[in-house]
CSV table of C-alpha atoms in Angstrom, one decimal:
chain,number,residue,atom,x,y,z
A,1,ALA,CA,0.0,0.0,0.0
A,2,GLN,CA,1.1,3.5,-0.6
A,3,SER,CA,2.0,5.9,2.2
A,4,VAL,CA,3.7,9.3,2.7
A,5,THR,CA,5.7,10.2,5.7
A,6,GLN,CA,6.6,13.7,6.7
A,7,PRO,CA,8.7,13.2,9.8
A,8,ASP,CA,8.8,16.8,11.0
A,9,ILE,CA,5.6,18.0,12.5
A,10,HIS,CA,6.8,21.5,13.1
A,11,ILE,CA,9.9,23.4,11.9
A,12,THR,CA,11.0,26.9,13.0
A,13,VAL,CA,13.5,28.8,10.9
A,14,SER,CA,14.8,32.4,10.9
A,15,GLU,CA,13.9,34.6,8.0
A,16,GLY,CA,16.6,34.4,5.4
A,17,ALA,CA,17.7,31.0,6.4
A,18,SER,CA,17.6,28.0,4.2
A,19,LEU,CA,14.8,25.4,4.5
A,20,GLU,CA,14.4,21.7,3.8
A,21,LEU,CA,11.2,19.8,4.5
A,22,ARG,CA,11.4,16.1,4.3
A,23,CYS,CA,9.1,13.7,2.6
A,24,ASN,CA,9.4,9.9,2.2
A,25,TYR,CA,7.0,7.8,0.3
A,26,SER,CA,6.2,4.1,-0.1
A,27,TYR,CA,4.8,3.0,-3.4
A,28,GLY,CA,5.7,0.0,-5.7
A,29,ALA,CA,6.0,1.9,-8.9
A,30,THR,CA,7.3,5.3,-10.0
A,31,PRO,CA,5.0,7.7,-8.2
A,32,TYR,CA,3.6,11.1,-9.1
A,33,LEU,CA,4.8,13.5,-6.3
A,34,PHE,CA,3.5,16.8,-5.2
A,35,TRP,CA,4.1,19.5,-2.7
A,36,TYR,CA,1.2,21.7,-1.6
A,37,VAL,CA,1.1,24.7,0.8
A,38,GLN,CA,-1.8,25.7,3.0
A,39,SER,CA,-2.0,29.1,4.8
A,40,PRO,CA,-4.2,29.2,7.9
A,41,GLY,CA,-7.9,29.0,6.9
A,42,GLN,CA,-7.1,28.7,3.3
A,43,GLY,CA,-7.2,25.9,0.6
A,44,LEU,CA,-4.3,24.1,-0.9
A,45,GLN,CA,-1.9,25.7,-3.4
A,46,LEU,CA,0.3,23.5,-5.6
A,47,LEU,CA,4.0,24.4,-5.2
A,48,LEU,CA,5.5,21.8,-7.6
A,49,LYS,CA,5.0,18.4,-9.0
A,50,TYR,CA,7.2,15.5,-10.3
A,51,PHE,CA,5.9,13.1,-12.9
A,52,SER,CA,9.1,12.1,-14.8
A,53,GLY,CA,12.3,13.4,-16.3
A,54,ASP,CA,14.6,15.8,-14.4
A,55,THR,CA,14.6,14.8,-10.8
A,56,LEU,CA,15.1,18.4,-9.6
A,57,VAL,CA,11.9,20.2,-10.0
A,58,GLN,CA,11.4,23.9,-9.8
A,59,GLY,CA,8.2,25.4,-8.4
A,60,ILE,CA,6.6,28.6,-7.5
A,61,LYS,CA,7.7,31.1,-4.8
A,62,GLY,CA,11.4,30.0,-5.2
A,63,PHE,CA,10.8,26.4,-4.0
A,64,GLU,CA,12.4,23.3,-5.5
A,65,ALA,CA,12.3,19.6,-4.7
A,66,GLU,CA,14.5,16.7,-5.6
A,67,PHE,CA,13.2,13.2,-6.3
A,68,LYS,CA,15.6,10.5,-5.1
A,69,ARG,CA,14.4,7.1,-6.1
A,70,SER,CA,17.1,5.3,-4.1
A,71,GLN,CA,15.9,7.0,-0.9
A,72,SER,CA,12.2,7.1,-1.7
A,73,SER,CA,12.3,10.8,-0.9
A,74,PHE,CA,11.0,14.0,-2.4
A,75,ASN,CA,12.4,16.8,-0.1
A,76,LEU,CA,11.3,20.4,-0.5
A,77,ARG,CA,13.9,23.1,-0.3
A,78,LYS,CA,14.2,26.9,-0.4
A,79,PRO,CA,17.5,28.8,-0.2
A,80,SER,CA,16.2,31.8,1.7
A,81,VAL,CA,12.9,31.8,3.6
A,82,HIS,CA,10.6,34.8,3.7
A,83,TRP,CA,8.1,35.5,6.6
A,84,SER,CA,5.3,34.9,4.1
A,85,ASP,CA,6.4,31.3,3.8
A,86,ALA,CA,4.9,30.5,7.2
A,87,ALA,CA,2.3,27.9,6.5
A,88,GLU,CA,1.6,24.2,6.5
A,89,TYR,CA,3.2,22.1,3.8
A,90,PHE,CA,1.9,18.8,2.6
A,91,CYS,CA,3.7,16.2,0.5
A,92,ALA,CA,1.4,13.9,-1.6
A,93,VAL,CA,1.8,10.9,-3.8
A,94,GLY,CA,-0.5,10.1,-6.8
A,95,ILE,CA,-0.8,6.5,-7.8
A,96,ASP,CA,-1.5,5.1,-11.2
A,97,GLN,CA,-5.3,4.5,-11.3
A,98,THR,CA,-7.0,4.5,-14.6
A,99,GLY,CA,-8.7,7.9,-15.0
A,100,ALA,CA,-8.3,8.8,-11.4
A,101,ASN,CA,-6.0,11.4,-9.8
A,102,ASN,CA,-6.3,10.3,-6.2
A,103,LEU,CA,-3.7,11.6,-3.9
A,104,PHE,CA,-2.3,10.2,-0.6
A,105,PHE,CA,-1.1,13.0,1.7
A,106,GLY,CA,1.4,13.1,4.4
A,107,THR,CA,0.4,14.6,7.8
A,108,GLY,CA,2.0,17.9,7.0
A,109,THR,CA,4.8,20.1,8.4
A,110,ARG,CA,4.0,23.4,10.0
A,111,LEU,CA,6.6,26.0,9.2
A,112,THR,CA,7.1,29.0,11.6
A,113,VAL,CA,9.4,31.8,10.4
A,114,ILE,CA,11.1,33.9,13.0
A,115,PRO,CA,11.9,37.6,12.1
B,1,ASN,CA,-13.3,31.1,-14.7
B,2,ALA,CA,-14.3,30.3,-11.2
B,3,GLY,CA,-12.3,27.0,-10.8
B,4,VAL,CA,-13.6,24.8,-8.1
B,5,THR,CA,-16.4,26.3,-6.0
B,6,GLN,CA,-17.5,24.8,-2.7
B,7,THR,CA,-20.6,25.8,-0.7
B,8,PRO,CA,-21.2,26.5,2.1
B,9,LYS,CA,-17.9,27.7,3.6
B,10,PHE,CA,-19.0,27.2,7.2
B,11,GLN,CA,-21.8,25.1,8.6
B,12,VAL,CA,-22.8,23.9,12.1
B,13,LEU,CA,-25.0,20.8,12.3
B,14,LYS,CA,-26.6,19.0,15.1
B,15,THR,CA,-26.0,15.3,15.5
B,16,GLY,CA,-28.3,13.3,13.3
B,17,GLN,CA,-29.1,16.1,10.8
B,18,SER,CA,-28.4,15.7,7.2
B,19,MET,CA,-26.8,18.1,4.8
B,20,THR,CA,-25.1,18.4,1.4
B,21,LEU,CA,-21.8,20.0,0.6
B,22,GLN,CA,-21.9,21.4,-2.9
B,23,CYS,CA,-18.9,21.3,-5.3
B,24,ALA,CA,-18.9,22.7,-8.8
B,25,GLN,CA,-16.1,23.1,-11.4
B,26,ASP,CA,-16.2,25.0,-14.6
B,27,MET,CA,-13.1,23.5,-16.3
B,28,ASN,CA,-14.8,20.5,-17.9
B,29,HIS,CA,-12.8,18.1,-15.7
B,30,GLU,CA,-13.8,14.5,-15.7
B,31,TYR,CA,-12.2,13.7,-12.3
B,32,MET,CA,-13.6,15.1,-9.1
B,33,SER,CA,-13.0,14.1,-5.5
B,34,TRP,CA,-13.7,14.9,-1.9
B,35,TYR,CA,-11.2,14.9,0.9
B,36,ARG,CA,-11.5,15.6,4.6
B,37,GLN,CA,-8.7,17.3,6.7
B,38,ASP,CA,-8.3,16.6,10.4
B,39,PRO,CA,-5.6,17.9,12.7
B,40,GLY,CA,-2.4,15.8,12.5
B,41,MET,CA,-3.8,13.6,9.8
B,42,GLY,CA,-3.4,15.4,6.5
B,43,LEU,CA,-6.1,15.0,3.9
B,44,ARG,CA,-7.8,11.7,3.4
B,45,LEU,CA,-9.9,10.7,0.3
B,46,ILE,CA,-13.6,10.2,0.9
B,47,HIS,CA,-15.1,9.5,-2.5
B,48,TYR,CA,-14.1,10.2,-6.1
B,49,SER,CA,-15.5,10.2,-9.6
B,50,VAL,CA,-13.9,9.7,-13.0
B,51,GLY,CA,-16.9,10.9,-14.9
B,52,ALA,CA,-20.6,11.5,-14.9
B,53,GLY,CA,-22.4,8.5,-13.5
B,54,ILE,CA,-19.3,6.9,-12.1
B,55,THR,CA,-18.3,7.1,-8.4
B,56,ASP,CA,-16.1,5.1,-6.1
B,57,GLN,CA,-15.0,5.0,-2.5
B,58,GLY,CA,-11.8,6.4,-1.2
B,59,GLU,CA,-10.0,5.8,2.1
B,60,VAL,CA,-12.7,7.0,4.5
B,61,PRO,CA,-16.2,6.7,2.8
B,62,ASN,CA,-18.3,5.7,5.8
B,63,GLY,CA,-21.1,8.1,6.6
B,64,TYR,CA,-20.9,9.9,3.2
B,65,ASN,CA,-22.8,9.5,-0.1
B,66,VAL,CA,-22.0,11.0,-3.4
B,67,SER,CA,-23.4,11.1,-6.9
B,68,ARG,CA,-22.3,12.6,-10.2
B,69,SER,CA,-25.2,13.4,-12.5
B,70,THR,CA,-23.3,16.1,-14.4
B,71,THR,CA,-19.7,16.7,-15.3
B,72,GLU,CA,-19.7,20.0,-13.4
B,73,ASP,CA,-21.2,19.0,-10.0
B,74,PHE,CA,-20.1,16.5,-7.3
B,75,PRO,CA,-22.1,16.9,-4.1
B,76,LEU,CA,-21.2,15.2,-0.9
B,77,ARG,CA,-24.1,14.1,1.4
B,78,LEU,CA,-24.0,13.5,5.1
B,79,LEU,CA,-27.1,11.5,5.8
B,80,SER,CA,-26.9,11.5,9.6
B,81,ALA,CA,-24.2,13.8,10.9
B,82,ALA,CA,-22.0,12.6,13.7
B,83,PRO,CA,-19.4,14.6,15.8
B,84,SER,CA,-16.7,12.5,14.2
B,85,GLN,CA,-17.5,14.2,10.9
B,86,THR,CA,-16.4,17.6,12.3
B,87,SER,CA,-13.7,18.4,9.8
B,88,VAL,CA,-12.7,20.6,6.9
B,89,TYR,CA,-13.8,19.3,3.6
B,90,PHE,CA,-12.0,19.9,0.3
B,91,CYS,CA,-13.3,19.2,-3.2
B,92,ALA,CA,-10.8,18.7,-6.0
B,93,SER,CA,-10.9,18.3,-9.7
B,94,SER,CA,-8.6,17.6,-12.7
B,95,TYR,CA,-8.5,16.1,-16.1
B,96,SER,CA,-8.4,12.3,-15.9
B,97,ARG,CA,-5.0,10.7,-15.8
B,98,GLY,CA,-3.6,10.0,-19.3
B,99,GLN,CA,-5.3,13.1,-20.8
B,100,GLY,CA,-2.3,15.3,-20.6
B,101,SER,CA,-2.3,18.8,-19.0
B,102,GLY,CA,0.1,17.5,-16.4
B,103,ASN,CA,-2.6,16.2,-14.3
B,104,THR,CA,-2.8,19.3,-12.3
B,105,ILE,CA,-5.3,18.9,-9.5
B,106,TYR,CA,-7.3,22.0,-8.4
B,107,PHE,CA,-8.7,22.3,-4.9
B,108,GLY,CA,-11.6,24.3,-3.7
B,109,GLU,CA,-11.2,26.6,-0.7
B,110,GLY,CA,-12.7,24.2,1.8
B,111,SER,CA,-15.9,23.8,3.8
B,112,TRP,CA,-15.6,24.0,7.6
B,113,LEU,CA,-18.2,21.7,9.2
B,114,THR,CA,-18.9,21.4,12.9
B,115,VAL,CA,-21.2,18.7,14.2
B,116,VAL,CA,-22.5,19.3,17.8
């Protein structure tokens, strides 16, 4: 069965510092991988996605993620965090179901940014 | 272009009451789904549909019914609300997998439901 693990429940970083949010997945085939961000009381916004090809994926707001098949990981990175990046971040895996785009989400990582 | 629209945004129900969460999309997407979000648990799939007249269960379907009579609409029905159904509900839509477009999945803004 597929699963997604985000081992860090809460991360605090200083503004301007670098950021890495961890995501590990379990799935028998090559997965479709996503990172979403959710601000308090808001819906989900797609940051980036990986389907195939280049394992380093660029997203919006200066985020990037690297797919590492050998480690079953898809970690999210940003070189310099801004105060507006404070939010909850979700990693998700999409499995290959005919016609369906069902996602399995991790439990999320809440990011706090210190001025 | 409104995207994915959910109504209502907030609702308080009494235990045993029924209600329907509405979801509509104007992008001609075949795939639609409902998720619930609970603290510390991420989003979990309730039901999904790959086209009009076709629905299937997700990870946590108990207590919920769905139907898909049109491509645009995918309502979620709570027949007899329970406190355990207090949650935030998200509707999502996309083109069906294999139809290109990068399979981008669009989410609604959420519906906050409290069952007392």
